[in-house]
Amino acid sequence: MISALAISRTGLDAASLRLEASASNVANLRTTGALPAEPGGRAGSYTPVDVVQTSLDGAGVSARLAERRPAFVTAYEPGSPDADARGFVAAPNVDIVGEVTNQIMAAAAFEANAAAMRAARDMTETLFDIEA
């Protein structure tokens, strides 16, 4: 039962990180900056993040943040102080529909892992009652 709790805990942590990353991406959706001076360079805008999950061989999952590639898209904002001579800026590569989907999936994953933890707790309590 303890391993079920530990595995569910890693799932809760991963779901929390996914929600945190998505919320950060949405909060910075309109943060623009200068286009990079060279191809493949770093833009002056917010760099969106994604969560990469890896299986821990039957011991749950490991989750980490990774910068989204490509990090930005070109947007036309001639009035921006960061605009180049043609009026373009770097805008974060954030799709609001994709982010809402990520948030819904994170909430569902969190609920599923919490339910698994409750089931493991209930089974452990039942086992202790039988032993007593």
CSV table of C-alpha atoms in Angstrom, one decimal:
chain,number,residue,atom,x,y,z
A,1,MET,CA,0.0,0.0,0.0
A,2,ILE,CA,2.9,2.4,0.7
A,3,SER,CA,4.1,2.1,-2.9
A,4,ALA,CA,0.6,3.0,-4.1
A,5,LEU,CA,0.8,6.1,-2.0
A,6,ALA,CA,4.3,7.0,-3.2
A,7,ILE,CA,3.3,6.5,-6.8
A,8,SER,CA,0.2,8.6,-6.5
A,9,ARG,CA,2.3,11.3,-4.8
A,10,THR,CA,4.5,11.5,-7.9
A,11,GLY,CA,1.4,11.8,-10.0
A,12,LEU,CA,0.1,14.6,-7.8
A,13,ASP,CA,3.4,16.5,-8.1
A,14,ALA,CA,3.4,16.1,-11.9
A,15,ALA,CA,-0.1,17.4,-12.2
A,16,SER,CA,0.7,20.3,-10.0
A,17,LEU,CA,3.7,21.2,-12.0
A,18,ARG,CA,1.7,20.9,-15.3
A,19,LEU,CA,-0.9,23.3,-13.9
A,20,GLU,CA,1.8,25.7,-12.7
A,21,ALA,CA,3.5,25.7,-16.1
A,22,SER,CA,0.3,26.2,-18.0
A,23,ALA,CA,-0.8,29.1,-15.7
A,24,SER,CA,2.6,30.8,-16.2
A,25,ASN,CA,2.2,30.4,-20.0
A,26,VAL,CA,-1.3,31.9,-19.9
A,27,ALA,CA,-0.2,34.8,-17.6
A,28,ASN,CA,2.6,35.7,-19.9
A,29,LEU,CA,0.6,35.2,-23.2
A,30,ARG,CA,0.9,38.9,-24.2
A,31,THR,CA,4.5,39.4,-23.1
A,32,THR,CA,6.4,40.5,-26.2
A,33,GLY,CA,10.0,41.4,-26.7
A,34,ALA,CA,12.6,42.0,-29.3
A,35,LEU,CA,13.2,39.5,-32.0
A,36,PRO,CA,16.6,37.7,-31.7
A,37,ALA,CA,19.5,39.4,-33.5
A,38,GLU,CA,20.6,36.1,-35.1
A,39,PRO,CA,18.6,33.1,-36.3
A,40,GLY,CA,18.2,30.6,-33.5
A,41,GLY,CA,19.0,33.2,-30.9
A,42,ARG,CA,17.0,34.0,-27.8
A,43,ALA,CA,14.1,36.4,-28.1
A,44,GLY,CA,13.3,39.1,-25.6
A,45,SER,CA,9.9,37.8,-24.9
A,46,TYR,CA,8.7,35.3,-22.3
A,47,THR,CA,9.8,31.7,-23.0
A,48,PRO,CA,6.9,29.3,-22.6
A,49,VAL,CA,7.5,26.0,-20.7
A,50,ASP,CA,6.2,22.5,-21.1
A,51,VAL,CA,6.2,19.6,-18.6
A,52,VAL,CA,8.1,16.5,-19.6
A,53,GLN,CA,7.1,13.4,-17.7
A,54,THR,CA,9.2,10.3,-17.5
A,55,SER,CA,8.2,6.9,-16.1
A,56,LEU,CA,10.2,5.8,-13.0
A,57,ASP,CA,9.9,2.0,-13.7
A,58,GLY,CA,6.9,1.2,-11.6
A,59,ALA,CA,7.6,3.8,-9.0
A,60,GLY,CA,5.5,6.7,-10.5
A,61,VAL,CA,6.6,9.5,-12.7
A,62,SER,CA,9.2,12.2,-12.7
A,63,ALA,CA,8.2,15.6,-14.1
A,64,ARG,CA,10.4,18.5,-15.1
A,65,LEU,CA,10.0,21.8,-16.9
A,66,ALA,CA,11.5,22.3,-20.5
A,67,GLU,CA,11.5,25.4,-22.6
A,68,ARG,CA,9.1,25.2,-25.5
A,69,ARG,CA,10.6,25.0,-29.0
A,70,PRO,CA,10.0,27.2,-30.9
A,71,ALA,CA,9.8,29.6,-28.0
A,72,PHE,CA,8.3,32.5,-29.9
A,73,VAL,CA,6.3,33.5,-33.0
A,74,THR,CA,6.6,36.7,-34.9
A,75,ALA,CA,3.9,39.2,-34.3
A,76,TYR,CA,3.2,42.6,-36.0
A,77,GLU,CA,3.1,45.4,-33.3
A,78,PRO,CA,4.6,48.5,-34.9
A,79,GLY,CA,3.8,50.6,-31.9
A,80,SER,CA,5.9,48.4,-29.5
A,81,PRO,CA,9.2,49.8,-28.3
A,82,ASP,CA,10.7,46.4,-29.0
A,83,ALA,CA,9.5,46.3,-32.6
A,84,ASP,CA,12.2,46.0,-35.3
A,85,ALA,CA,12.3,48.3,-38.3
A,86,ARG,CA,9.5,46.4,-40.0
A,87,GLY,CA,7.3,46.5,-36.9
A,88,PHE,CA,7.7,42.9,-35.8
A,89,VAL,CA,8.2,41.6,-32.2
A,90,ALA,CA,8.7,38.2,-30.7
A,91,ALA,CA,5.5,36.9,-29.0
A,92,PRO,CA,5.5,33.7,-26.8
A,93,ASN,CA,4.5,30.6,-28.7
A,94,VAL,CA,1.4,30.0,-26.5
A,95,ASP,CA,-1.9,28.6,-27.8
A,96,ILE,CA,-4.6,29.4,-25.3
A,97,VAL,CA,-6.8,26.4,-26.4
A,98,GLY,CA,-3.8,24.1,-25.8
A,99,GLU,CA,-3.2,25.6,-22.4
A,100,VAL,CA,-6.8,25.2,-21.3
A,101,THR,CA,-6.6,21.6,-22.4
A,102,ASN,CA,-3.4,21.2,-20.3
A,103,GLN,CA,-5.2,22.7,-17.3
A,104,ILE,CA,-8.2,20.3,-17.7
A,105,MET,CA,-5.9,17.3,-18.1
A,106,ALA,CA,-3.8,18.4,-15.0
A,107,ALA,CA,-7.0,18.7,-12.9
A,108,ALA,CA,-8.2,15.3,-14.0
A,109,ALA,CA,-4.8,13.7,-13.3
A,110,PHE,CA,-4.8,15.3,-9.9
A,111,GLU,CA,-8.2,14.0,-9.1
A,112,ALA,CA,-7.3,10.5,-10.3
A,113,ASN,CA,-4.2,10.4,-8.2
A,114,ALA,CA,-6.0,11.7,-5.1
A,115,ALA,CA,-8.7,9.0,-5.6
A,116,ALA,CA,-5.9,6.4,-5.8
A,117,MET,CA,-4.4,7.7,-2.6
A,118,ARG,CA,-7.8,7.5,-0.9
A,119,ALA,CA,-8.3,3.9,-2.1
A,120,ALA,CA,-4.9,2.9,-0.9
A,121,ARG,CA,-5.6,4.5,2.5
A,122,ASP,CA,-9.0,2.7,2.7
A,123,MET,CA,-7.4,-0.7,1.9
A,124,THR,CA,-4.7,-0.1,4.5
A,125,GLU,CA,-7.3,0.7,7.1
A,126,THR,CA,-9.2,-2.4,6.2
A,127,LEU,CA,-6.1,-4.5,6.4
A,128,PHE,CA,-5.3,-3.1,9.9
A,129,ASP,CA,-8.9,-3.7,11.0
A,130,ILE,CA,-8.6,-7.4,9.9
A,131,GLU,CA,-5.3,-7.8,11.7
A,132,ALA,CA,-6.7,-6.3,14.9
